[in-house]
Tab-separated table of C-alpha atoms in Angstrom:
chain	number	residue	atom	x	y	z
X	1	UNK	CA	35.634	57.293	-25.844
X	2	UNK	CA	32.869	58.598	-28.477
X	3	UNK	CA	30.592	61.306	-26.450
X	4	UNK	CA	28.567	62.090	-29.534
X	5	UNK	CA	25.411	60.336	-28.149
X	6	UNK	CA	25.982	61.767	-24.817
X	7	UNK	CA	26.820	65.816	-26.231
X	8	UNK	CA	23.617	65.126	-28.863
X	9	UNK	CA	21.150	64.380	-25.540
X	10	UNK	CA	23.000	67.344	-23.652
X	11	UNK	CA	22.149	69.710	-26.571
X	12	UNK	CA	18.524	68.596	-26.820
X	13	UNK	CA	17.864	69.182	-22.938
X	14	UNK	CA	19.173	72.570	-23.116
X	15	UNK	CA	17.839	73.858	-26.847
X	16	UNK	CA	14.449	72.663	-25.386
X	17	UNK	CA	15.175	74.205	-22.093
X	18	UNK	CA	15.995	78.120	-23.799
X	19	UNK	CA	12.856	77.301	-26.149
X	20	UNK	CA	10.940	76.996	-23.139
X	21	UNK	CA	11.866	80.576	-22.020
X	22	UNK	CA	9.151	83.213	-23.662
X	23	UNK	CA	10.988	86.800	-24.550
X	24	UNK	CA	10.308	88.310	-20.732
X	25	UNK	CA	12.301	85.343	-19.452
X	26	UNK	CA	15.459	86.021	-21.640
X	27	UNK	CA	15.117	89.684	-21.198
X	28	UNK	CA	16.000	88.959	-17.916
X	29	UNK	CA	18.933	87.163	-17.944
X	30	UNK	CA	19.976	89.189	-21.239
X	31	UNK	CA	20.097	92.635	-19.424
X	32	UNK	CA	22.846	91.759	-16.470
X	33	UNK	CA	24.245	89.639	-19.112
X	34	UNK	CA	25.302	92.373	-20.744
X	35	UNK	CA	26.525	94.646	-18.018
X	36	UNK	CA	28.548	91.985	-16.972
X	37	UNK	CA	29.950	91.473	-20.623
X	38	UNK	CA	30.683	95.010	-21.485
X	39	UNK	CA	31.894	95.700	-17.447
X	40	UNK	CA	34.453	93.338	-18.153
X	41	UNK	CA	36.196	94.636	-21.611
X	42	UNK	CA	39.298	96.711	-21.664
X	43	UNK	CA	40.059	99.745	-23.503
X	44	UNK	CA	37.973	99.761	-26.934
X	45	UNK	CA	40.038	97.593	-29.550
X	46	UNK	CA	38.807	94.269	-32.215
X	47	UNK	CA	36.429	92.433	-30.352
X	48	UNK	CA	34.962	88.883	-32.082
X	49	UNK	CA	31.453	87.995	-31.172
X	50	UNK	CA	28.537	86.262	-32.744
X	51	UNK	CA	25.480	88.037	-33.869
X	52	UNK	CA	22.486	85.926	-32.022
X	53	UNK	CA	19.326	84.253	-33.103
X	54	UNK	CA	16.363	84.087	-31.317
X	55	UNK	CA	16.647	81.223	-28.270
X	56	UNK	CA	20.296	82.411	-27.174
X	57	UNK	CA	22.192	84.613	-25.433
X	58	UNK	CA	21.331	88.368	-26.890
X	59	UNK	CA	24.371	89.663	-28.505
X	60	UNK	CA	22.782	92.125	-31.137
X	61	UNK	CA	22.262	94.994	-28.292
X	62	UNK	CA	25.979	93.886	-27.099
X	63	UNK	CA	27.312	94.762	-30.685
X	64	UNK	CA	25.725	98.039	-31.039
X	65	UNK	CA	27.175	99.258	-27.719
X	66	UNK	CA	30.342	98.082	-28.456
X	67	UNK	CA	30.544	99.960	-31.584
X	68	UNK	CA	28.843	103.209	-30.054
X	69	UNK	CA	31.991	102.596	-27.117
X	70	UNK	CA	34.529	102.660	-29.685
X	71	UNK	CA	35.305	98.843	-30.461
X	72	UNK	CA	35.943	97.419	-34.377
X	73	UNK	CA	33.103	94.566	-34.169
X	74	UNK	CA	34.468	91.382	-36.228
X	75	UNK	CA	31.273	89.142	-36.934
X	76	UNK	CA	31.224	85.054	-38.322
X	77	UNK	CA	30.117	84.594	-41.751
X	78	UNK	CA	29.122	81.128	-41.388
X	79	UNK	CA	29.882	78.550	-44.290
X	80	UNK	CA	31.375	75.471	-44.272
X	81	UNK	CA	34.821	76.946	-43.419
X	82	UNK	CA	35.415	79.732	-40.929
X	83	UNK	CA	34.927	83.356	-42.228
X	84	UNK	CA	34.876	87.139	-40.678
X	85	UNK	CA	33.423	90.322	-41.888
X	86	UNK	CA	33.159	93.228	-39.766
X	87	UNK	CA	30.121	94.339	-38.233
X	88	UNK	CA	28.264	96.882	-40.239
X	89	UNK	CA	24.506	99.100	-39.398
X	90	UNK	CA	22.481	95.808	-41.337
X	91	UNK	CA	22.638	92.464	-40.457
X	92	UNK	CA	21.239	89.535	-43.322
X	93	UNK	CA	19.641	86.157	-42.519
X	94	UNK	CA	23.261	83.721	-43.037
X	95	UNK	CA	23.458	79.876	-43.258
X	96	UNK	CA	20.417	78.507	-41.105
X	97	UNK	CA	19.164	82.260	-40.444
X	98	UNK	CA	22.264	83.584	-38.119
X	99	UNK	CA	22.635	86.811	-39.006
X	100	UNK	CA	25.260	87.759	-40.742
X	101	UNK	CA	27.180	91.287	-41.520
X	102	UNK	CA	26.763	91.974	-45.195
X	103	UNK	CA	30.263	93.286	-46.284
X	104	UNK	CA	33.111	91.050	-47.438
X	105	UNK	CA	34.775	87.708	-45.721
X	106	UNK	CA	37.883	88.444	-44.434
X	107	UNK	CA	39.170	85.244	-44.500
X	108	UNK	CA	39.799	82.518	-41.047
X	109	UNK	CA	42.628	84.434	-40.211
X	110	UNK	CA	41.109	87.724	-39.955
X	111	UNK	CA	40.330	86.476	-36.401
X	112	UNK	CA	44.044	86.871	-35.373
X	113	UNK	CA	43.117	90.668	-35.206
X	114	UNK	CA	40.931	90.284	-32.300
X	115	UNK	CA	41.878	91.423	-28.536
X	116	UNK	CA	38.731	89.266	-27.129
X	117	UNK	CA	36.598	86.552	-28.658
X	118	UNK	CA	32.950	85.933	-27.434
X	119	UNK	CA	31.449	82.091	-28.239
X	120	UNK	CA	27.792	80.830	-28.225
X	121	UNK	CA	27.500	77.913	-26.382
X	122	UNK	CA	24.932	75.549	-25.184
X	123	UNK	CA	26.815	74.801	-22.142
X	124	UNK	CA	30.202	75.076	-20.293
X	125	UNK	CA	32.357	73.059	-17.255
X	126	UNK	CA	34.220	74.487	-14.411
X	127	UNK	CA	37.651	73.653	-16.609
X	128	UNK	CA	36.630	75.265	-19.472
X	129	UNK	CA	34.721	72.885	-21.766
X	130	UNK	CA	32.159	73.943	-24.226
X	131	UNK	CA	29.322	72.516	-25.799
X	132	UNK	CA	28.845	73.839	-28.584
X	133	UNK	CA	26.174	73.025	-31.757
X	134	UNK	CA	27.952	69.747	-33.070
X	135	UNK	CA	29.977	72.052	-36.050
X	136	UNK	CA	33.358	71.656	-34.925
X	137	UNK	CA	33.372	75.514	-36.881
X	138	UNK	CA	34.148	77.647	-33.740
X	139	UNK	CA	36.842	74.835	-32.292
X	140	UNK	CA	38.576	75.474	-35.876
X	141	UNK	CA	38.114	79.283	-35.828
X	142	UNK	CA	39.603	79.951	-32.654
X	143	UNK	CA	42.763	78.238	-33.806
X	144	UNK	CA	43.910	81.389	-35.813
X	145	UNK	CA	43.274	83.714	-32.796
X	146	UNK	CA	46.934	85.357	-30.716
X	147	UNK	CA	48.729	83.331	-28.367
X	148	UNK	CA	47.229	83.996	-25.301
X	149	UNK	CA	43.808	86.158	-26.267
X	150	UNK	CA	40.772	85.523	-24.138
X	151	UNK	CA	38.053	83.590	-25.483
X	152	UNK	CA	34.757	84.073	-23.333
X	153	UNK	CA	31.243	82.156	-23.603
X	154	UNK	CA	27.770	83.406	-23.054
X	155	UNK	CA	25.399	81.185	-21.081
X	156	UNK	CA	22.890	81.133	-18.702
X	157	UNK	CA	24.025	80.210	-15.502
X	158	UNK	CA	22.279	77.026	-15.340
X	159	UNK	CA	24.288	76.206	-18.207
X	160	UNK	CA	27.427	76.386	-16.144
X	161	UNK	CA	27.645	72.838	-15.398
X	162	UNK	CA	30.418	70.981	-12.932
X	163	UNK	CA	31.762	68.895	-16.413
X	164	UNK	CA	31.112	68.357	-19.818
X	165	UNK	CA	32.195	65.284	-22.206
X	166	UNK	CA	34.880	66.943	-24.504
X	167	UNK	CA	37.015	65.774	-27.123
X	168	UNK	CA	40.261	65.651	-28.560
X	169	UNK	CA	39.378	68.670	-31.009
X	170	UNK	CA	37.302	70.983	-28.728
X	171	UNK	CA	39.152	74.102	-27.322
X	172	UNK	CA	38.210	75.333	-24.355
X	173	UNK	CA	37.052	78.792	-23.405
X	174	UNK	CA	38.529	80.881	-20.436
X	175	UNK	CA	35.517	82.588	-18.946
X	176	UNK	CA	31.750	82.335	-19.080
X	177	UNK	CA	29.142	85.413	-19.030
X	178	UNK	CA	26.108	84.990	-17.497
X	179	UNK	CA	23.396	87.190	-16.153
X	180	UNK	CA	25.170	86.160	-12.622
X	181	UNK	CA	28.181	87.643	-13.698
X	182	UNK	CA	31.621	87.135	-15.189
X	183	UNK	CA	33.273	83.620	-14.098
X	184	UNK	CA	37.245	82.504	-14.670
X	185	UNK	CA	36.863	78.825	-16.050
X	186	UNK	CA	39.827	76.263	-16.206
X	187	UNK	CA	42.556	75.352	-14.221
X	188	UNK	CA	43.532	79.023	-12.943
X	189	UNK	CA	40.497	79.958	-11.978
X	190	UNK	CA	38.335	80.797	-8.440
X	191	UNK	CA	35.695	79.159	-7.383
């Protein structure tokens, strides 16, 4: 079955729904978001996470306390392929105005380093689904992390929906932050 029609309508309602959201709004959700990120890592290690744009889940303020706690930052350099650099004290303006860190790609693989891997996402299902931006480039990035390493999403909680169209190619995610908390996703988890 093709969902594209039905995953490009999902991502409209929800872009438009976080533009609606002035910077008060997102402050609000951002701040427990973040508690409930960082109350949730283990002992300082490689952590993978995205460096956000405006309209998303704030993960700039999440990647200077992990560095001030101790963790090696690993950041997306975005280009047609997957790439990582790691984080560094100045962020640039990347492919459609992500930041970026400015030092060297490491390569696709260098994502095998990580201990946990933090996704943007537009949405996500009870078993683990995520909507991502129509790319495909995180669902072939997270192919080159460990066997077995968790891969978490940040959302707000009215993003956390009861199912999401999903295809062959998209790999799921095994928890989703959100300024509600920290929630198990997939078949293991606790409802």
């Amino acid at each position: 079955m093709d969902f594209t029609h039905e995953k490009g309508a999902l991502r409209e309602t929800i872009t438009a729904r976080r533009r609606a959201l002035d910077e008060t709004g997102w402050r609000k959700l951002d701040t427990p978001r973040l508690e409930a990120l960082l109350g949730q890592l283990p002992d300082p290690g490689v952590i993978a996470i995205y460096a956000s744009r405006r309209h998303e889940p704030d993960t700039l303020a999440a990647i200077e306390e992990l560095r001030r706690r101790g963790w090696q930052v690993l950041l997306p350099k975005l280009s047609r392929e997957p790439d990582w650099a790691w984080a560094t004290d100045e962020l640039r303006p990347g492919w459609a105005g992500i930041p970026e860190p400015t030092g060297p790609g490491m390569g696709i693989e260098a994502l095998g380093q990580a201990d946990v891997v933090v996704v943007p996402c537009l949405a996500v299902s009870r078993d683990g689904s995520r909507l991502g931006m129509g790319g495909g480039w995180y669902d072939r990035a997270l192919r080159h992390c460990r066997p077995g390493t968790p891969v978490w999403a940040l959302a707000n909680a009215d993003e956390v929906l009861p199912a999401l169209p999903s295809e062959p190619h998209d790999l799921p995610v095994d928890a989703v932050v959100t300024e509600n908390g920290f929630t198990r996703l997939g078949a293991g988890s606790v409802s």
